[in-house]
Amino acid sequence: AIFEDDAKLCNANADELRAAAEETTNCEAATNACLTEARKFITARQIEAKGKDASVEVSAELIKFQTRLTTAQGEVAKWKRLASTVEQRLAAKRMVDEAKAKVAAAEETVGNVNKQIKALGPEDKDGDAKAAEVAAAECQVTLKGVGRYLETQQRTLDTQQHKSSNARDDIAKLGPRLKECQDKLEECFTIMKQRAEYG
């Protein structure tokens, strides 16, 4: 069930996922072998039934069994497809984790710049105002880089028509957090501008 739910998939570690994928592959092989044997058995019984003028009820039961086998094979194929996308989905998970880390680092940087600017006194001691300006400018460059990174990752997920809608959603949720960082940094620039004007 871990492959069916992207939320569970993203919360699992890579070793758990690989173990589940291997187990799924083994189960799929064993199940397919059983299904093949069952299909052979049913086909043999259908051939016997045709040769013996068997009852309609026996033929109907054999057809029901054949239908159940087809349904079971469909389920096996579904799980095989889900297990085969594990590496792609893990890559999406790593992409989201990296994007979250970049946004968290940007939030921390903006917070530090904000503290640095609010700590400035009326007099510029030891070039603190200049250091705060430099820090704010560097932070602005960092935010632009993170913004471009998020846009690139979103486009990558969109162009790959990625199965993991959670990954797209998680990346999209980081946009407002980054916007909040940019707004806080703009407040910092406004404070520094007012400070420079009113000295």
XYZ file of C-alpha atoms in Angstrom:
199
model
C 0.000 0.000 0.000
C 3.010 2.279 0.338
C 3.263 2.682 -3.453
C -0.354 3.673 -3.837
C -0.193 6.704 -1.534
C 2.330 9.445 -2.346
C 2.070 10.801 1.201
C 3.180 7.453 2.660
C 5.789 7.148 -0.052
C 7.262 10.543 0.799
C 7.338 9.761 4.526
C 9.142 6.449 4.060
C 12.905 6.294 3.867
C 14.692 5.059 0.755
C 15.634 1.683 2.266
C 11.997 0.951 3.169
C 10.940 1.845 -0.352
C 13.537 -0.321 -2.010
C 12.633 -3.247 0.267
C 8.937 -2.782 -0.537
C 9.729 -2.592 -4.267
C 11.762 -5.796 -4.079
C 9.010 -7.550 -2.120
C 6.445 -6.373 -4.656
C 8.579 -7.697 -7.526
C 8.943 -11.079 -5.821
C 5.217 -11.275 -5.049
C 4.381 -10.248 -8.607
C 6.533 -13.047 -10.036
C 5.006 -15.641 -7.688
C 1.473 -14.405 -8.361
C 1.985 -14.470 -12.121
C 3.248 -18.062 -11.893
C 0.115 -19.058 -9.922
C -2.154 -17.207 -12.340
C -0.523 -18.940 -15.297
C -1.037 -22.346 -13.701
C -4.659 -21.507 -12.860
C -5.276 -20.302 -16.414
C -3.817 -23.543 -17.814
C -6.005 -25.582 -15.469
C -9.180 -23.674 -16.398
C -8.385 -23.893 -20.107
C -7.885 -27.674 -19.784
C -11.225 -27.996 -17.959
C -12.948 -25.918 -20.655
C -11.535 -28.201 -23.362
C -12.714 -31.268 -21.418
C -16.144 -29.718 -20.926
C -16.569 -29.112 -24.653
C -15.647 -32.708 -25.441
C -18.026 -34.284 -22.924
C -21.179 -32.313 -23.619
C -20.846 -30.750 -20.164
C -23.617 -28.783 -18.587
C -24.094 -25.093 -19.164
C -23.521 -24.518 -15.444
C -20.001 -25.964 -15.595
C -19.145 -23.799 -18.595
C -20.555 -20.729 -16.852
C -18.474 -21.440 -13.723
C -15.324 -21.845 -15.805
C -16.002 -18.530 -17.539
C -16.446 -16.870 -14.106
C -13.088 -18.277 -13.016
C -11.493 -17.012 -16.232
C -12.914 -13.530 -15.561
C -11.592 -13.566 -11.998
C -8.149 -14.490 -13.305
C -8.211 -11.585 -15.758
C -9.174 -9.209 -12.931
C -6.374 -10.575 -10.754
C -3.868 -10.090 -13.566
C -5.025 -6.474 -13.880
C -4.375 -5.918 -10.165
C -0.916 -7.479 -10.437
C -0.111 -5.211 -13.395
C -1.282 -2.156 -11.424
C 1.035 -2.926 -8.508
C 3.896 -3.680 -10.871
C 3.477 -0.231 -12.479
C 3.387 1.465 -9.078
C 6.512 -0.369 -7.919
C 8.338 0.473 -11.138
C 7.958 4.226 -10.518
C 9.649 4.147 -7.106
C 12.951 5.631 -8.305
C 11.161 8.448 -10.116
C 9.009 9.156 -7.088
C 12.062 9.063 -4.808
C 13.731 11.632 -7.062
C 10.644 13.825 -6.682
C 10.851 13.393 -2.895
C 14.516 14.440 -2.911
C 13.610 17.432 -5.074
C 10.914 18.526 -2.626
C 13.191 18.007 0.390
C 15.926 20.083 -1.234
C 13.467 22.847 -2.126
C 12.122 22.894 1.446
C 15.676 23.130 2.795
C 16.467 26.059 0.484
C 13.328 27.928 1.538
C 14.007 27.226 5.227
C 17.564 28.541 4.827
C 16.205 31.648 3.086
C 13.721 32.190 5.924
C 16.528 31.941 8.446
C 18.688 34.367 6.478
C 15.877 36.914 6.240
C 15.259 36.539 9.973
C 18.933 37.197 10.696
C 18.982 40.278 8.441
C 15.806 41.527 10.101
C 17.371 41.138 13.574
C 20.566 42.806 12.405
C 18.680 45.835 11.073
C 16.430 46.153 14.119
C 19.500 46.002 16.372
C 21.015 49.075 14.734
C 21.148 51.996 17.078
C 20.811 55.659 16.221
C 24.550 55.876 15.650
C 26.480 53.699 13.232
C 29.081 51.933 15.347
C 31.815 50.001 13.599
C 30.016 50.107 10.225
C 27.046 48.072 11.435
C 24.684 49.851 9.028
C 26.910 49.068 6.057
C 27.189 45.415 7.151
C 23.389 45.242 7.432
C 23.019 46.685 3.915
C 25.466 44.144 2.518
C 23.685 41.310 4.334
C 20.307 42.495 2.979
C 21.676 42.712 -0.572
C 23.152 39.205 -0.313
C 19.865 37.944 1.081
C 18.007 39.479 -1.861
C 20.270 37.597 -4.289
C 19.673 34.381 -2.332
C 15.891 34.841 -2.474
C 15.984 35.396 -6.229
C 18.052 32.231 -6.634
C 15.644 30.201 -4.513
C 12.717 31.625 -6.497
C 14.325 30.553 -9.780
C 15.077 27.138 -8.292
C 11.425 26.645 -7.287
C 10.227 27.713 -10.736
C 12.643 25.294 -12.400
C 11.558 22.396 -10.191
C 7.885 23.169 -10.815
C 8.487 23.218 -14.581
C 10.438 19.967 -14.351
C 7.567 18.263 -12.557
C 5.048 19.704 -15.017
C 6.964 18.766 -18.183
C 7.582 15.233 -16.974
C 3.856 14.970 -16.316
C 5.007 13.584 -13.028
C 2.723 11.080 -11.354
C 3.429 12.569 -7.974
C 0.903 15.363 -7.647
C 2.008 15.676 -4.014
C 5.464 16.736 -5.185
C 3.960 19.444 -7.405
C 1.698 20.559 -4.571
C 4.571 20.612 -2.069
C 6.717 22.745 -4.383
C 3.773 25.076 -5.033
C 3.223 25.496 -1.268
C 6.759 26.841 -0.935
C 5.936 29.839 -3.158
C 3.918 31.711 -0.502
C 6.642 31.075 2.082
C 9.225 32.567 -0.264
C 6.912 35.522 -0.976
C 6.649 36.111 2.773
C 10.458 36.173 2.965
C 10.605 38.697 0.131
C 8.023 40.892 1.870
C 10.021 40.818 5.126
C 13.188 41.711 3.238
C 11.393 44.614 1.556
C 10.431 45.841 5.040
C 14.116 45.682 5.958
C 15.048 47.763 2.911
C 12.338 50.281 3.824
C 13.690 50.567 7.386
C 17.235 51.067 6.084
C 16.056 53.697 3.581
C 14.151 55.609 6.272
C 17.141 55.352 8.587
C 19.432 56.756 5.885
C 17.007 59.630 5.099
C 16.424 60.633 8.705
C 19.912 59.796 9.822
